Structure formats: C-alpha cells, structure tokens
Short mmCIF file of N, CA and C in Angstrom, two decimals:
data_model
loop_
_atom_site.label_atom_id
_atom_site.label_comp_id
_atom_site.label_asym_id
_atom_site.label_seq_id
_atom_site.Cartn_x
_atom_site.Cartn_y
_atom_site.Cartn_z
N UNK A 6 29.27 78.60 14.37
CA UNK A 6 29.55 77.37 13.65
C UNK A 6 29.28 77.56 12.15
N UNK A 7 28.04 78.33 12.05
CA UNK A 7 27.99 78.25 10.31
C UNK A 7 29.22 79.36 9.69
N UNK A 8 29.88 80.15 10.62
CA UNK A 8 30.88 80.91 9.63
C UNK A 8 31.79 80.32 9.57
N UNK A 9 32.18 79.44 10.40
CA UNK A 9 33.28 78.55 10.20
C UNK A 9 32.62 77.33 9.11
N UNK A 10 31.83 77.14 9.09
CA UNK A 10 31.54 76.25 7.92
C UNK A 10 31.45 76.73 6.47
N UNK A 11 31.42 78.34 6.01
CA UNK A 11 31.35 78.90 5.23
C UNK A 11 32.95 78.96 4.71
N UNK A 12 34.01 79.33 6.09
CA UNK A 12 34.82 79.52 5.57
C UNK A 12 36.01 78.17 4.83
N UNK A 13 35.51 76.99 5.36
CA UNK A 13 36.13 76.12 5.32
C UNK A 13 35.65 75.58 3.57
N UNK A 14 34.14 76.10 3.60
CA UNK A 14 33.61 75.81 2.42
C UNK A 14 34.34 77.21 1.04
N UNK A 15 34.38 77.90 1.49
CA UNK A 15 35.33 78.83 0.55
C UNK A 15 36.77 78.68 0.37
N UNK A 16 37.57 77.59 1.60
CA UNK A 16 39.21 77.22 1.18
C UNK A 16 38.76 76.56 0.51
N UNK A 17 37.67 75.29 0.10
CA UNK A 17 38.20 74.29 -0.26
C UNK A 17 37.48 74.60 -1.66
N UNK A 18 36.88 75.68 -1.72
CA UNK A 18 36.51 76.25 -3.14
C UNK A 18 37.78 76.93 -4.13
N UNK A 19 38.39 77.84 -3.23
CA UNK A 19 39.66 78.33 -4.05
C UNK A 19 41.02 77.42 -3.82
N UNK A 20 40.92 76.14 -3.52
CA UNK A 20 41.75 75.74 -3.49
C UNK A 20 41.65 74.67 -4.79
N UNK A 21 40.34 74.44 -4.65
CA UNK A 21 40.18 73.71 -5.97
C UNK A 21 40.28 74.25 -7.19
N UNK A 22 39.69 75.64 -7.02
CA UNK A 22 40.17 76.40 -8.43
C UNK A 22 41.63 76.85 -8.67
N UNK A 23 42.40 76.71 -7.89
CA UNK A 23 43.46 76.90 -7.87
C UNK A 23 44.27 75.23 -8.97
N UNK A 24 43.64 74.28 -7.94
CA UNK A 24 43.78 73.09 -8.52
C UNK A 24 43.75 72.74 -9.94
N UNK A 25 42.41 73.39 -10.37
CA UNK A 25 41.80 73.12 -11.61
C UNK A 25 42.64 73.95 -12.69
N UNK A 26 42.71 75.36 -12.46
CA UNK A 26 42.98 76.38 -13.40
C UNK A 26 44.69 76.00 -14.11
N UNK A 27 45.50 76.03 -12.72
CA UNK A 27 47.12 76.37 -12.97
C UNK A 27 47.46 74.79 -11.95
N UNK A 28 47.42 74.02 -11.85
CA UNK A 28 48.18 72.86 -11.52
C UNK A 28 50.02 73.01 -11.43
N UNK A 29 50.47 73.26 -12.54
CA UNK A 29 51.64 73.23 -12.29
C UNK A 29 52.29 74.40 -11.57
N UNK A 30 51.70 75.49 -11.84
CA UNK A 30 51.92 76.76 -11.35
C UNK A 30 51.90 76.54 -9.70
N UNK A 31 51.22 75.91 -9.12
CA UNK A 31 50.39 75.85 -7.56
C UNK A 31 52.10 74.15 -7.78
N UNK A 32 52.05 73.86 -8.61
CA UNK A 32 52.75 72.68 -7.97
C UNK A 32 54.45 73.38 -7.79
N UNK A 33 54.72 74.18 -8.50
CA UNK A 33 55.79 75.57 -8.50
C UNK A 33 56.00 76.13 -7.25
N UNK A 34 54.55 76.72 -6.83
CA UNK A 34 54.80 77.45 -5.38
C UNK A 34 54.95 76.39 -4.33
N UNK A 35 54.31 75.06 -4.08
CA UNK A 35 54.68 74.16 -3.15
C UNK A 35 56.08 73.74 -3.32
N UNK A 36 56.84 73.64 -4.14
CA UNK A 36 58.57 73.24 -4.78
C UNK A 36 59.03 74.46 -4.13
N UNK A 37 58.72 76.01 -3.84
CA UNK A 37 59.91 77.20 -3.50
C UNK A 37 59.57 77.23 -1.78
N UNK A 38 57.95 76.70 -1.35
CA UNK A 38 57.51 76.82 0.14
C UNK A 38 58.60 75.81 0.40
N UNK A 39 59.17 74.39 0.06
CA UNK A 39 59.48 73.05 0.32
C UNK A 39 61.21 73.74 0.96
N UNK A 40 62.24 74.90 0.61
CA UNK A 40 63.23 75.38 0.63
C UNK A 40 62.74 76.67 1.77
N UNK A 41 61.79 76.63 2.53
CA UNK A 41 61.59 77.91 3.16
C UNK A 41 62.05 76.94 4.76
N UNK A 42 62.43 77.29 5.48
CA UNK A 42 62.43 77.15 6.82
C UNK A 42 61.43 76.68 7.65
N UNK A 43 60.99 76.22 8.86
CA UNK A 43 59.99 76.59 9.50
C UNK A 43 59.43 77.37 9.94
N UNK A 44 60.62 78.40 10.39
CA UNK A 44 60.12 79.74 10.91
C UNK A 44 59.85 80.76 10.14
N UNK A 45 60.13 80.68 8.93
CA UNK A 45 59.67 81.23 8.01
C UNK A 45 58.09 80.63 7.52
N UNK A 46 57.63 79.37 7.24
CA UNK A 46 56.42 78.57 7.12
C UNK A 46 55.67 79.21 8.19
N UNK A 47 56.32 79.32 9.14
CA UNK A 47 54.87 79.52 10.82
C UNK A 47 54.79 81.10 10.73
N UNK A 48 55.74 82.04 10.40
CA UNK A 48 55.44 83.18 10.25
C UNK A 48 54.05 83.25 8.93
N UNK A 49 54.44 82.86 7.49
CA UNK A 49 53.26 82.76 6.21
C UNK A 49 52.15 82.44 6.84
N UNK A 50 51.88 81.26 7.67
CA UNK A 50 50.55 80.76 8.10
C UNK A 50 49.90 81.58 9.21
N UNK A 51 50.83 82.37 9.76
CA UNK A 51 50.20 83.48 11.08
C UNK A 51 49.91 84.33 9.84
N UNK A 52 50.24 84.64 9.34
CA UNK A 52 49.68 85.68 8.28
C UNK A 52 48.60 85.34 7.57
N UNK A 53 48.16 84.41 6.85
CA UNK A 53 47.75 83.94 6.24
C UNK A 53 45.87 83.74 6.94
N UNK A 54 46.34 83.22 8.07
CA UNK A 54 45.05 83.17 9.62
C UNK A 54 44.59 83.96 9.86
N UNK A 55 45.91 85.44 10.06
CA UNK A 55 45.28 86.65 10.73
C UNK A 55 44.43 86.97 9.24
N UNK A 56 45.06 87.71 8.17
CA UNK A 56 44.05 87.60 6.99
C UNK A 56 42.81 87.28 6.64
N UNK A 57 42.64 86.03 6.60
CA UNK A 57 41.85 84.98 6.87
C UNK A 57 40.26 85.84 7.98
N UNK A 58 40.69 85.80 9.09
CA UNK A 58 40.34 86.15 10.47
C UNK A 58 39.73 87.20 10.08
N UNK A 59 40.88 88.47 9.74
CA UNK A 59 40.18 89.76 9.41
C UNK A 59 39.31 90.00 8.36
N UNK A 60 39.52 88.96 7.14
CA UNK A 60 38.71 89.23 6.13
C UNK A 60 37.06 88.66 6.41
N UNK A 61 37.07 87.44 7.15
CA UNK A 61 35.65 86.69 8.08
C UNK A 61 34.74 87.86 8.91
N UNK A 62 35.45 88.75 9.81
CA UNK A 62 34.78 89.79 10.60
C UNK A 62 34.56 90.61 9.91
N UNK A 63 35.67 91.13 8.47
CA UNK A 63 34.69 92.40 7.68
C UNK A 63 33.48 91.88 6.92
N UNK A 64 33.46 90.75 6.57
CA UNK A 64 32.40 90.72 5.71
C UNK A 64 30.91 89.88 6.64
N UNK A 65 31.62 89.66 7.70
CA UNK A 65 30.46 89.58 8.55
C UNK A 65 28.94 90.64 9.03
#
C-alpha cells in the first residue's frame, strides 16, 4: 500500500509540474492525443503502466 501511495504521490507531482512549467505545451499534447483513436489511446496507456510498473520494481 505505501508504494502505491508513493506512486500516486509522484503522478500527481509531475503532473503538476508539468501543469505549472509549460501549460500550453501539455494543453498541445492533449489537442494531438484528442485525434488519436482508441486503440491507439489503450495501446499509449498499456505502455505507459507497463513503464510505470517496471520503473516501481527497479527502484524498489
């Protein structure tokens, strides 16, 4: 439970800096995701998880 609380606490860290830094830039990439497919969207987010996943167990 606490690595999942770590990691949830580190999206919502780089998501905010993401937020903070480049706004329009991040509002850019949501405008080219908005023209992607679904199956294209569910493929990015399996990627994105597995990543995610693998990067949690190495630094574990």
């Amino acid at each position: 439970m606490r690595d999942l609380l770590f990691a949830l606490g580190a999206i919502l860290a780089v998501e905010g800096l993401l937020l903070a830094t480049s706004p329009h830039r991040l509002e850019q990439l949501l405008e080219l995701m908005r023209d992607w497919g679904p199956e294209r969207l569910r493929y990015a987010g399996l990627a994105c998880a597995t990543a995610g996943v693998a990067l949690l167990l190495l630094v574990r």
